[in-house]
Amino acid sequence: MAKLSQDDLLAQFEEMTLIELSEFVKAFEEKFDVTAAAAVAVAAPAGGAGGAAEAVEEKDEFDVILTGAGDKKIQVIKVVRELTSLGLKEAKDLVDGTPKPVLEKVNKEAADKAAESLKAAGAAVEVK
């Protein structure tokens, strides 16, 4: 029997109906004592690499960056002191030196809460 190339095999599979292909897979599994499900599971990450890359890009640590103090600078300084362990002078320097990070590498919930508090005090905030 002549050895078929991968392209020849694929051409043969293209001509099969789904039922014929299903029967072939069952026969293949029995003959070689393997399961196609395991092969599909292994092949799925390679085909779904885009989805895996998106999962990696999804962040679990966020930075809250103060981009502007707004009109109520004193209120913003108070909120910065509540969110951090900074003293009055350090918090004032942070607010005066915007844009500066207020919180770094915090979870999404903490970042959103901090951003909400700062915005309520009149500050301009970014969450990255």
mmCIF file with all atom_site columns, N, CA, C and O in Angstrom, residues 40-64:
data_model
loop_
_atom_site.group_PDB
_atom_site.id
_atom_site.type_symbol
_atom_site.label_atom_id
_atom_site.label_alt_id
_atom_site.label_comp_id
_atom_site.label_asym_id
_atom_site.label_entity_id
_atom_site.label_seq_id
_atom_site.pdbx_PDB_ins_code
_atom_site.Cartn_x
_atom_site.Cartn_y
_atom_site.Cartn_z
_atom_site.occupancy
_atom_site.B_iso_or_equiv
_atom_site.pdbx_formal_charge
_atom_site.auth_seq_id
_atom_site.auth_comp_id
_atom_site.auth_asym_id
_atom_site.auth_atom_id
_atom_site.pdbx_PDB_model_num
ATOM 1   N N  . VAL A 1 40 ? -8.626 16.790 20.494 1.00 0.00 ? 40 VAL A N  1
ATOM 2   C CA . VAL A 1 40 ? -9.331 18.046 20.302 1.00 0.00 ? 40 VAL A CA 1
ATOM 3   C C  . VAL A 1 40 ? -8.987 19.005 21.434 1.00 0.00 ? 40 VAL A C  1
ATOM 4   O O  . VAL A 1 40 ? -8.757 20.182 21.211 1.00 0.00 ? 40 VAL A O  1
ATOM 5   N N  . ALA A 1 41 ? -8.912 18.504 22.654 1.00 0.00 ? 41 ALA A N  1
ATOM 6   C CA . ALA A 1 41 ? -8.585 19.354 23.786 1.00 0.00 ? 41 ALA A CA 1
ATOM 7   C C  . ALA A 1 41 ? -7.182 19.926 23.654 1.00 0.00 ? 41 ALA A C  1
ATOM 8   O O  . ALA A 1 41 ? -6.927 21.071 23.993 1.00 0.00 ? 41 ALA A O  1
ATOM 9   N N  . VAL A 1 42 ? -6.268 19.133 23.150 1.00 0.00 ? 42 VAL A N  1
ATOM 10  C CA . VAL A 1 42 ? -4.907 19.610 22.965 1.00 0.00 ? 42 VAL A CA 1
ATOM 11  C C  . VAL A 1 42 ? -4.857 20.605 21.819 1.00 0.00 ? 42 VAL A C  1
ATOM 12  O O  . VAL A 1 42 ? -4.153 21.601 21.872 1.00 0.00 ? 42 VAL A O  1
ATOM 13  N N  . ALA A 1 43 ? -5.625 20.365 20.778 1.00 0.00 ? 43 ALA A N  1
ATOM 14  C CA . ALA A 1 43 ? -5.606 21.235 19.619 1.00 0.00 ? 43 ALA A CA 1
ATOM 15  C C  . ALA A 1 43 ? -6.347 22.547 19.876 1.00 0.00 ? 43 ALA A C  1
ATOM 16  O O  . ALA A 1 43 ? -6.030 23.556 19.274 1.00 0.00 ? 43 ALA A O  1
ATOM 17  N N  . ALA A 1 44 ? -7.294 22.557 20.774 1.00 0.00 ? 44 ALA A N  1
ATOM 18  C CA . ALA A 1 44 ? -8.086 23.752 21.010 1.00 0.00 ? 44 ALA A CA 1
ATOM 19  C C  . ALA A 1 44 ? -7.248 24.955 21.439 1.00 0.00 ? 44 ALA A C  1
ATOM 20  O O  . ALA A 1 44 ? -7.449 26.041 20.922 1.00 0.00 ? 44 ALA A O  1
ATOM 21  N N  . PRO A 1 45 ? -6.300 24.841 22.374 1.00 0.00 ? 45 PRO A N  1
ATOM 22  C CA . PRO A 1 45 ? -5.522 26.014 22.740 1.00 0.00 ? 45 PRO A CA 1
ATOM 23  C C  . PRO A 1 45 ? -4.727 26.574 21.565 1.00 0.00 ? 45 PRO A C  1
ATOM 24  O O  . PRO A 1 45 ? -4.563 27.766 21.440 1.00 0.00 ? 45 PRO A O  1
ATOM 25  N N  . ALA A 1 46 ? -4.243 25.712 20.696 1.00 0.00 ? 46 ALA A N  1
ATOM 26  C CA . ALA A 1 46 ? -3.485 26.201 19.544 1.00 0.00 ? 46 ALA A CA 1
ATOM 27  C C  . ALA A 1 46 ? -4.400 26.994 18.629 1.00 0.00 ? 46 ALA A C  1
ATOM 28  O O  . ALA A 1 46 ? -4.044 28.059 18.149 1.00 0.00 ? 46 ALA A O  1
ATOM 29  N N  . GLY A 1 47 ? -5.598 26.505 18.414 1.00 0.00 ? 47 GLY A N  1
ATOM 30  C CA . GLY A 1 47 ? -6.546 27.213 17.569 1.00 0.00 ? 47 GLY A CA 1
ATOM 31  C C  . GLY A 1 47 ? -7.128 28.424 18.267 1.00 0.00 ? 47 GLY A C  1
ATOM 32  O O  . GLY A 1 47 ? -7.475 29.406 17.648 1.00 0.00 ? 47 GLY A O  1
ATOM 33  N N  . GLY A 1 48 ? -7.252 28.359 19.561 1.00 0.00 ? 48 GLY A N  1
ATOM 34  C CA . GLY A 1 48 ? -7.830 29.465 20.320 1.00 0.00 ? 48 GLY A CA 1
ATOM 35  C C  . GLY A 1 48 ? -6.777 30.341 20.955 1.00 0.00 ? 48 GLY A C  1
ATOM 36  O O  . GLY A 1 48 ? -6.987 30.897 22.014 1.00 0.00 ? 48 GLY A O  1
ATOM 37  N N  . ALA A 1 49 ? -5.624 30.456 20.348 1.00 0.00 ? 49 ALA A N  1
ATOM 38  C CA . ALA A 1 49 ? -4.538 31.251 20.912 1.00 0.00 ? 49 ALA A CA 1
ATOM 39  C C  . ALA A 1 49 ? -4.948 32.700 21.084 1.00 0.00 ? 49 ALA A C  1
ATOM 40  O O  . ALA A 1 49 ? -4.530 33.360 22.014 1.00 0.00 ? 49 ALA A O  1
ATOM 41  N N  . GLY A 1 50 ? -5.786 33.207 20.199 1.00 0.00 ? 50 GLY A N  1
ATOM 42  C CA . GLY A 1 50 ? -6.257 34.582 20.326 1.00 0.00 ? 50 GLY A CA 1
ATOM 43  C C  . GLY A 1 50 ? -7.035 34.768 21.613 1.00 0.00 ? 50 GLY A C  1
ATOM 44  O O  . GLY A 1 50 ? -6.885 35.754 22.304 1.00 0.00 ? 50 GLY A O  1
ATOM 45  N N  . GLY A 1 51 ? -7.876 33.807 21.960 1.00 0.00 ? 51 GLY A N  1
ATOM 46  C CA . GLY A 1 51 ? -8.632 33.874 23.203 1.00 0.00 ? 51 GLY A CA 1
ATOM 47  C C  . GLY A 1 51 ? -7.721 33.792 24.412 1.00 0.00 ? 51 GLY A C  1
ATOM 48  O O  . GLY A 1 51 ? -7.926 34.458 25.407 1.00 0.00 ? 51 GLY A O  1
ATOM 49  N N  . ALA A 1 52 ? -6.680 32.976 24.317 1.00 0.00 ? 52 ALA A N  1
ATOM 50  C CA . ALA A 1 52 ? -5.729 32.866 25.421 1.00 0.00 ? 52 ALA A CA 1
ATOM 51  C C  . ALA A 1 52 ? -4.975 34.172 25.581 1.00 0.00 ? 52 ALA A C  1
ATOM 52  O O  . ALA A 1 52 ? -4.701 34.605 26.705 1.00 0.00 ? 52 ALA A O  1
ATOM 53  N N  . ALA A 1 53 ? -4.632 34.805 24.484 1.00 0.00 ? 53 ALA A N  1
ATOM 54  C CA . ALA A 1 53 ? -3.914 36.076 24.568 1.00 0.00 ? 53 ALA A CA 1
ATOM 55  C C  . ALA A 1 53 ? -4.807 37.139 25.210 1.00 0.00 ? 53 ALA A C  1
ATOM 56  O O  . ALA A 1 53 ? -4.329 37.948 26.006 1.00 0.00 ? 53 ALA A O  1
ATOM 57  N N  . GLU A 1 54 ? -6.102 37.116 24.887 1.00 0.00 ? 54 GLU A N  1
ATOM 58  C CA . GLU A 1 54 ? -7.012 38.064 25.499 1.00 0.00 ? 54 GLU A CA 1
ATOM 59  C C  . GLU A 1 54 ? -7.115 37.818 26.996 1.00 0.00 ? 54 GLU A C  1
ATOM 60  O O  . GLU A 1 54 ? -7.180 38.756 27.774 1.00 0.00 ? 54 GLU A O  1
ATOM 61  N N  . ALA A 1 55 ? -7.127 36.572 27.402 1.00 0.00 ? 55 ALA A N  1
ATOM 62  C CA . ALA A 1 55 ? -7.201 36.252 28.822 1.00 0.00 ? 55 ALA A CA 1
ATOM 63  C C  . ALA A 1 55 ? -5.958 36.749 29.545 1.00 0.00 ? 55 ALA A C  1
ATOM 64  O O  . ALA A 1 55 ? -6.038 37.225 30.668 1.00 0.00 ? 55 ALA A O  1
ATOM 65  N N  . VAL A 1 56 ? -4.824 36.636 28.910 1.00 0.00 ? 56 VAL A N  1
ATOM 66  C CA . VAL A 1 56 ? -3.585 37.114 29.513 1.00 0.00 ? 56 VAL A CA 1
ATOM 67  C C  . VAL A 1 56 ? -3.616 38.626 29.628 1.00 0.00 ? 56 VAL A C  1
ATOM 68  O O  . VAL A 1 56 ? -3.156 39.188 30.610 1.00 0.00 ? 56 VAL A O  1
ATOM 69  N N  . GLU A 1 57 ? -4.188 39.303 28.612 1.00 0.00 ? 57 GLU A N  1
ATOM 70  C CA . GLU A 1 57 ? -4.229 40.749 28.630 1.00 0.00 ? 57 GLU A CA 1
ATOM 71  C C  . GLU A 1 57 ? -5.203 41.287 29.666 1.00 0.00 ? 57 GLU A C  1
ATOM 72  O O  . GLU A 1 57 ? -5.082 42.430 30.080 1.00 0.00 ? 57 GLU A O  1
ATOM 73  N N  . GLU A 1 58 ? -6.168 40.491 30.040 1.00 0.00 ? 58 GLU A N  1
ATOM 74  C CA . GLU A 1 58 ? -7.104 40.939 31.053 1.00 0.00 ? 58 GLU A CA 1
ATOM 75  C C  . GLU A 1 58 ? -6.356 41.115 32.359 1.00 0.00 ? 58 GLU A C  1
ATOM 76  O O  . GLU A 1 58 ? -5.759 40.193 32.889 1.00 0.00 ? 58 GLU A O  1
ATOM 77  N N  . LYS A 1 59 ? -6.395 42.314 32.884 1.00 0.00 ? 59 LYS A N  1
ATOM 78  C CA . LYS A 1 59 ? -5.581 42.638 34.049 1.00 0.00 ? 59 LYS A CA 1
ATOM 79  C C  . LYS A 1 59 ? -6.322 42.315 35.344 1.00 0.00 ? 59 LYS A C  1
ATOM 80  O O  . LYS A 1 59 ? -7.530 42.393 35.413 1.00 0.00 ? 59 LYS A O  1
ATOM 81  N N  . ASP A 1 60 ? -5.549 42.009 36.357 1.00 0.00 ? 60 ASP A N  1
ATOM 82  C CA . ASP A 1 60 ? -6.126 41.843 37.683 1.00 0.00 ? 60 ASP A CA 1
ATOM 83  C C  . ASP A 1 60 ? -5.504 42.827 38.666 1.00 0.00 ? 60 ASP A C  1
ATOM 84  O O  . ASP A 1 60 ? -5.854 42.855 39.827 1.00 0.00 ? 60 ASP A O  1
ATOM 85  N N  . GLU A 1 61 ? -4.570 43.642 38.194 1.00 0.00 ? 61 GLU A N  1
ATOM 86  C CA . GLU A 1 61 ? -3.967 44.691 39.007 1.00 0.00 ? 61 GLU A CA 1
ATOM 87  C C  . GLU A 1 61 ? -4.102 46.012 38.266 1.00 0.00 ? 61 GLU A C  1
ATOM 88  O O  . GLU A 1 61 ? -3.803 46.099 37.082 1.00 0.00 ? 61 GLU A O  1
ATOM 89  N N  . PHE A 1 62 ? -4.545 47.027 38.984 1.00 0.00 ? 62 PHE A N  1
ATOM 90  C CA . PHE A 1 62 ? -4.810 48.309 38.368 1.00 0.00 ? 62 PHE A CA 1
ATOM 91  C C  . PHE A 1 62 ? -4.111 49.423 39.136 1.00 0.00 ? 62 PHE A C  1
ATOM 92  O O  . PHE A 1 62 ? -3.851 49.301 40.333 1.00 0.00 ? 62 PHE A O  1
ATOM 93  N N  . ASP A 1 63 ? -3.816 50.512 38.441 1.00 0.00 ? 63 ASP A N  1
ATOM 94  C CA . ASP A 1 63 ? -3.256 51.709 39.049 1.00 0.00 ? 63 ASP A CA 1
ATOM 95  C C  . ASP A 1 63 ? -4.315 52.802 38.978 1.00 0.00 ? 63 ASP A C  1
ATOM 96  O O  . ASP A 1 63 ? -4.949 52.988 37.940 1.00 0.00 ? 63 ASP A O  1
ATOM 97  N N  . VAL A 1 64 ? -4.478 53.534 40.074 1.00 0.00 ? 64 VAL A N  1
ATOM 98  C CA . VAL A 1 64 ? -5.383 54.673 40.103 1.00 0.00 ? 64 VAL A CA 1
ATOM 99  C C  . VAL A 1 64 ? -4.509 55.910 40.007 1.00 0.00 ? 64 VAL A C  1
ATOM 100 O O  . VAL A 1 64 ? -3.689 56.171 40.893 1.00 0.00 ? 64 VAL A O  1
#
